[in-house]
Tab-separated table of C-alpha atoms in Angstrom:
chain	number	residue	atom	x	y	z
A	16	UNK	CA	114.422	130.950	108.939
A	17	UNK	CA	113.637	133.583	111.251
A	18	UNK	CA	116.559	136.507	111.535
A	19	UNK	CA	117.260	139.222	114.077
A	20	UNK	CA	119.574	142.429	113.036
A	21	UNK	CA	120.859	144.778	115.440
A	22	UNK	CA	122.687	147.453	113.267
A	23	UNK	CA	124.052	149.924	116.543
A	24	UNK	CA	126.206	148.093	118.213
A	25	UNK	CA	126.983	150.757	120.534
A	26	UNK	CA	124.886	154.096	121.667
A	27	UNK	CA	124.870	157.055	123.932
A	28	UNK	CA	122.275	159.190	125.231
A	29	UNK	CA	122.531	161.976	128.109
A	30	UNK	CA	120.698	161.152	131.199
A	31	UNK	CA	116.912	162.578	131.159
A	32	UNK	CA	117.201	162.515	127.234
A	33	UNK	CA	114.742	159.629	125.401
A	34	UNK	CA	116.529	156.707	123.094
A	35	UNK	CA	115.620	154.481	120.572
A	36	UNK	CA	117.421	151.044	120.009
A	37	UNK	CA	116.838	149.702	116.393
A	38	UNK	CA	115.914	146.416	115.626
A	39	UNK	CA	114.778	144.683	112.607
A	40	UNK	CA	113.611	141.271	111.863
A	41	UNK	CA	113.172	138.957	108.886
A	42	UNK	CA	110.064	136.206	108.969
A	43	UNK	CA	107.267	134.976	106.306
A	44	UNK	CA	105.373	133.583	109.109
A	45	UNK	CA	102.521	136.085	110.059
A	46	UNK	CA	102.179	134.772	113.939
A	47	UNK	CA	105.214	135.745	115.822
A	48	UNK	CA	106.546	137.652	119.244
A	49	UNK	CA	109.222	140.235	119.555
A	50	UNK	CA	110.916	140.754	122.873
A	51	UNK	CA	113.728	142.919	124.166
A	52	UNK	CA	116.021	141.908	126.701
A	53	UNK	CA	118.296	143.735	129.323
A	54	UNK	CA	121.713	142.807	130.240
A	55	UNK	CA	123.714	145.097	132.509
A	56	UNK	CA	127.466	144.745	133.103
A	57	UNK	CA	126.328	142.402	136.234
A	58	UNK	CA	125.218	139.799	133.736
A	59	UNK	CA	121.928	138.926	134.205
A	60	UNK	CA	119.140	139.091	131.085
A	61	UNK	CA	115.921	140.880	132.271
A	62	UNK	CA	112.737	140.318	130.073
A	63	UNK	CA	111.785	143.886	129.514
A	64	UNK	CA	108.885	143.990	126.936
A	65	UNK	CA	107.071	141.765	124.538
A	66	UNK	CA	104.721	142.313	121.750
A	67	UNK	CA	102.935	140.325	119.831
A	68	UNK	CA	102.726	140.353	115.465
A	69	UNK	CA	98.777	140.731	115.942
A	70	UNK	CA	98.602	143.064	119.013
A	71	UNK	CA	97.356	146.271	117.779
A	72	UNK	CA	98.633	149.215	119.985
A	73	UNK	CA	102.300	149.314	120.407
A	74	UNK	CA	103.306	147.522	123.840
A	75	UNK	CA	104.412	149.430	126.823
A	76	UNK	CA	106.297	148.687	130.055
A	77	UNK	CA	107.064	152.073	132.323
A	78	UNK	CA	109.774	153.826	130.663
A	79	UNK	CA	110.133	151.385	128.021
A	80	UNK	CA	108.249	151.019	124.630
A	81	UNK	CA	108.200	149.350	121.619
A	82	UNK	CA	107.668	151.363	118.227
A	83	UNK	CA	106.454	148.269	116.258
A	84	UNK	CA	106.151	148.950	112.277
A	85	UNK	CA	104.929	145.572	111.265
A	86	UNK	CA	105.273	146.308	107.453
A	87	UNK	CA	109.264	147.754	107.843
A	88	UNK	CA	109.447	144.575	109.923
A	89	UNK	CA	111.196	146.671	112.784
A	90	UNK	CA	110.612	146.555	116.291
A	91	UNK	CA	112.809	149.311	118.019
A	92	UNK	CA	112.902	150.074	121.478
A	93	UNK	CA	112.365	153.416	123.341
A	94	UNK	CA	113.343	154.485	126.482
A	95	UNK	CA	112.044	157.948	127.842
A	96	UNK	CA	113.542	159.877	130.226
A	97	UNK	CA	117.093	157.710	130.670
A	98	UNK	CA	118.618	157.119	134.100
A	99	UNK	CA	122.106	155.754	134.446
A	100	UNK	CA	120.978	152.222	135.450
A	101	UNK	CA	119.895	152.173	131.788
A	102	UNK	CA	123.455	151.541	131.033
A	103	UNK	CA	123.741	147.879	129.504
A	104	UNK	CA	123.319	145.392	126.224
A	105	UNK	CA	120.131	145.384	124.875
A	106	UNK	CA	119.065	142.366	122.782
A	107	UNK	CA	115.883	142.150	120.714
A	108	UNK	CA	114.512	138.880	120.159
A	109	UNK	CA	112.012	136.610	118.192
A	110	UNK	CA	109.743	133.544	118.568
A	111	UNK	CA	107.692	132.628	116.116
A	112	UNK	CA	104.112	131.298	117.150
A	113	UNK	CA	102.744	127.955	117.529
A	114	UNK	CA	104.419	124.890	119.848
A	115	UNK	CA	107.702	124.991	120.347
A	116	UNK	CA	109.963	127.797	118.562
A	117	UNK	CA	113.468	128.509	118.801
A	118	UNK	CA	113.726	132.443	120.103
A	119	UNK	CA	115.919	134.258	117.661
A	120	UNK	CA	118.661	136.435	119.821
A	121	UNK	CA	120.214	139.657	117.988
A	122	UNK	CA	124.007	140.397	118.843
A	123	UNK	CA	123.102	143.525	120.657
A	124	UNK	CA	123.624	147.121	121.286
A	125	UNK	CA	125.363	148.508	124.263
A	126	UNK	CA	123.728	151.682	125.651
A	127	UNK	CA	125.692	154.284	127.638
A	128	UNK	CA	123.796	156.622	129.735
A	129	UNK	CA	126.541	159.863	129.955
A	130	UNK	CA	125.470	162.257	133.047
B	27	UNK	CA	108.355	134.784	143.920
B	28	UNK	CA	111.973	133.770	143.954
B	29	UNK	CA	113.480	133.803	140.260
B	30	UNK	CA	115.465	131.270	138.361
B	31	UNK	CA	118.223	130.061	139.967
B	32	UNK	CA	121.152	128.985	139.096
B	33	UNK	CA	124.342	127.698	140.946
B	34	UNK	CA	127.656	128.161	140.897
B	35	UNK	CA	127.564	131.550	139.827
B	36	UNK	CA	131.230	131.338	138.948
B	37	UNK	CA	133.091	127.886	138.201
B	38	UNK	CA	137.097	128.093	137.886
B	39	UNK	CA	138.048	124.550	136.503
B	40	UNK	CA	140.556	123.198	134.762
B	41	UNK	CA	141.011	121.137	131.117
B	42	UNK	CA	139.251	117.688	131.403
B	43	UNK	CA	138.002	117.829	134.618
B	44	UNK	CA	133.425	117.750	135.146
B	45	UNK	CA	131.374	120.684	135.671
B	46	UNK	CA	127.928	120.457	136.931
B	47	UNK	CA	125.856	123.993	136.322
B	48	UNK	CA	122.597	123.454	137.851
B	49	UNK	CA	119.219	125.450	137.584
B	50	UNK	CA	115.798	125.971	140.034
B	51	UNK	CA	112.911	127.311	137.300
B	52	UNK	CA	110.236	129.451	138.546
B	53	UNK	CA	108.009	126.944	140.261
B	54	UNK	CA	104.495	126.050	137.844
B	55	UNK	CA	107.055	126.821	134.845
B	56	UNK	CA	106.775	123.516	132.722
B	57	UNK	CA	109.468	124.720	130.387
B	58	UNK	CA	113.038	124.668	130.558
B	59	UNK	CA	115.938	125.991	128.280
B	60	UNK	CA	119.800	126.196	128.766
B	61	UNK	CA	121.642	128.958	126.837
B	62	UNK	CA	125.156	129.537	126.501
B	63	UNK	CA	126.889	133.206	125.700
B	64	UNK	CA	129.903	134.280	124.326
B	65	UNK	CA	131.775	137.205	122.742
B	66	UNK	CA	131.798	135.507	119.570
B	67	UNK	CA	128.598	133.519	118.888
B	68	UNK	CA	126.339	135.661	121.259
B	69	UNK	CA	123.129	133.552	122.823
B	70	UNK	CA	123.143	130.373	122.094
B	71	UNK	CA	120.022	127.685	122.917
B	72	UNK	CA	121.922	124.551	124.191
B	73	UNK	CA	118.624	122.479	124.791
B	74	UNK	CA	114.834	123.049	125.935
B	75	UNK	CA	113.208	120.958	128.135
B	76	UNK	CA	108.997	120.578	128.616
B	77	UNK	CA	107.235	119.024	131.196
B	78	UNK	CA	110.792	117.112	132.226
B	79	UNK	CA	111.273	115.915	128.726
B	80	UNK	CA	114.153	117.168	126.069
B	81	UNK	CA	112.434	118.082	123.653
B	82	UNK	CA	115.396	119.929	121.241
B	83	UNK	CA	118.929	119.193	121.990
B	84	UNK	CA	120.123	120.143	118.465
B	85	UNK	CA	122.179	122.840	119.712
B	86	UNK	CA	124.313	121.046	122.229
B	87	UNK	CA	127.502	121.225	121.163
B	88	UNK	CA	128.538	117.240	121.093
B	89	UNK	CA	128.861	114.731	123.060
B	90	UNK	CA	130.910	116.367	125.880
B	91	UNK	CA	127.310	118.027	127.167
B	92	UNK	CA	124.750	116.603	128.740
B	93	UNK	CA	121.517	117.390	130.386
B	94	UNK	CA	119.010	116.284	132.798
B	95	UNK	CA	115.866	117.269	134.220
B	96	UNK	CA	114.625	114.350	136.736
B	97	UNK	CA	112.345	116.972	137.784
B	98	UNK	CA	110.001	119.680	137.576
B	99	UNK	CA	111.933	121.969	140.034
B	100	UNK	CA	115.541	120.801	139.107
B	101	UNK	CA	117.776	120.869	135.521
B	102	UNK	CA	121.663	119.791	135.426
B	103	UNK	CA	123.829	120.956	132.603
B	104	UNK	CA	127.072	118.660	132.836
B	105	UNK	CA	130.524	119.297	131.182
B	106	UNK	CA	132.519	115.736	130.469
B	107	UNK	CA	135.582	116.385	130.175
B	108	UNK	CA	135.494	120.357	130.050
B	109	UNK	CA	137.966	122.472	127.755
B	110	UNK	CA	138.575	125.672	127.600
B	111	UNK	CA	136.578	126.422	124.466
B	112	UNK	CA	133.513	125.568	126.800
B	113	UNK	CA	134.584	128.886	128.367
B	114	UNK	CA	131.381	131.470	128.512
B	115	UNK	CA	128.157	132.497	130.764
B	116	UNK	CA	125.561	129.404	131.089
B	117	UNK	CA	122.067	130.395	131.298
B	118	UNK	CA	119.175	128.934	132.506
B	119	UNK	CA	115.748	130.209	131.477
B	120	UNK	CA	112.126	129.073	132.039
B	121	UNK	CA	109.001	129.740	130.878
B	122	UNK	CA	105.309	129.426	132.108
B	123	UNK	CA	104.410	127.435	128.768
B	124	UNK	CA	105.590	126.283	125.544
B	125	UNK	CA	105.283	129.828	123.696
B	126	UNK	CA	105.715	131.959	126.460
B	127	UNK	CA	108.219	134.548	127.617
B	128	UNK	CA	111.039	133.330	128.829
B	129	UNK	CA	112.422	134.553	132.362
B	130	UNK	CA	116.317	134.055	132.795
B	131	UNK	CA	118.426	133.088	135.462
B	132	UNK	CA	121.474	134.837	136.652
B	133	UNK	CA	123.807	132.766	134.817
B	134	UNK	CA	126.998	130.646	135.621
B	135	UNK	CA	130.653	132.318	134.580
B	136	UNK	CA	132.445	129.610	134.031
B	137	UNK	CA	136.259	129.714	133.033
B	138	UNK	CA	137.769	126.063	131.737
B	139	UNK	CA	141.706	126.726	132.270
């Protein structure tokens, strides 16, 4: 069974400054997707970034990438240049490939963006 | 494009009495799931739905929930009677196909007293 690990469960990082959300995952199966997910204290979850086990640059959304290491099996998440509306949970996620798969939630990390 | 919605946003109840969450997907989306969160067992999946048909109910919770999706544009997650374990955020999320991303909706806060 596929398995999700979150180790921070909280973080800060000045505003401006860069930060990087850890996540690691656990999977045999070669053909999977890793996502990250947004949640701010308003409660909604925004899809933020996806990338796939055979994509071969490192995805990127704006301020947000992924620093995929496929053979540490991590997937961490980097935000440049924080604003304050970064301030949230993040949750990393997995699917693996083929039909219908059960996404894999981790328990989070909340990030607070300090002025 | 209008996103998933979901309605109530916020559902005060009390012990034993129905709750109806209900969900819009993003229209051409031909998948359907229905999460629930809480402090102590994080994201949940409840059920997933494709093309209208349940296709993995093996995380609702018993036979208190139930779910329906008589259509592609319209998915009711019902509470019979409710208690106030059932107490967390519902989500609704839907997805363009089978194996792709999943787009969530705002969520319902509901509160079983």
């Amino acid at each position: 069974a596929q398995k999700i690990t979150q180790t921070q469960p909280g973080m800060f990082v000045q505003e401006k400054e860069a930060v990087t959300l850890d996540c690691t995952y656990d999977t045999s199966d070669p053909s999977y997707g890793l996502f990250w997910y947004k949640q701010p204290s308003s409660g909604e979850m925004i899809f933020l970034i996806y990338q796939g086990s055979y994509d071969q640059q490192n995805a990127t959304e704006g301020r947000y990438s992924l620093n995929f290491q496929k053979a540490r099996k991590s997937a961490n998440l980097v935000i440049s240049a924080s604003q304050l509306g970064d301030s949230a949970m993040y949750f990393c996620a997995m699917r693996l490939s083929g039909g219908y798969q059960k996404v894999t939630f981790g328990i989070g990390t909340k990030l607070q963006v300090i002025p | 494009d209008a996103g998933v919605i979901q309605s109530p946003r916020h559902e005060v109840t009390e012990m034993g009495q129905e709750v109806t969450l209900r969900c819009k997907p993003i229209s051409g989306h031909n998948s359907l799931f229905w999460y629930r969160q809480t402090m102590m067992r994080g994201l949940e999946l409840l059920i997933y739905f494709n093309n209208n048909v349940p296709i993995d109910d093996s995380g609702m919770p018993e036979d208190r929930f139930s779910a329906k999706m008589p259509n592609a544009s319209f998915s009711t997650l019902k509470i019979q009677p409710s208690e106030p374990r059932d107490s967390a955020v519902y989500f609704c999320a839907s997805s363009l196909e089978q194996g792709s991303t999943q787009y969530f909706g705002p969520g319902t806060r509901l509160l079983v007293l």
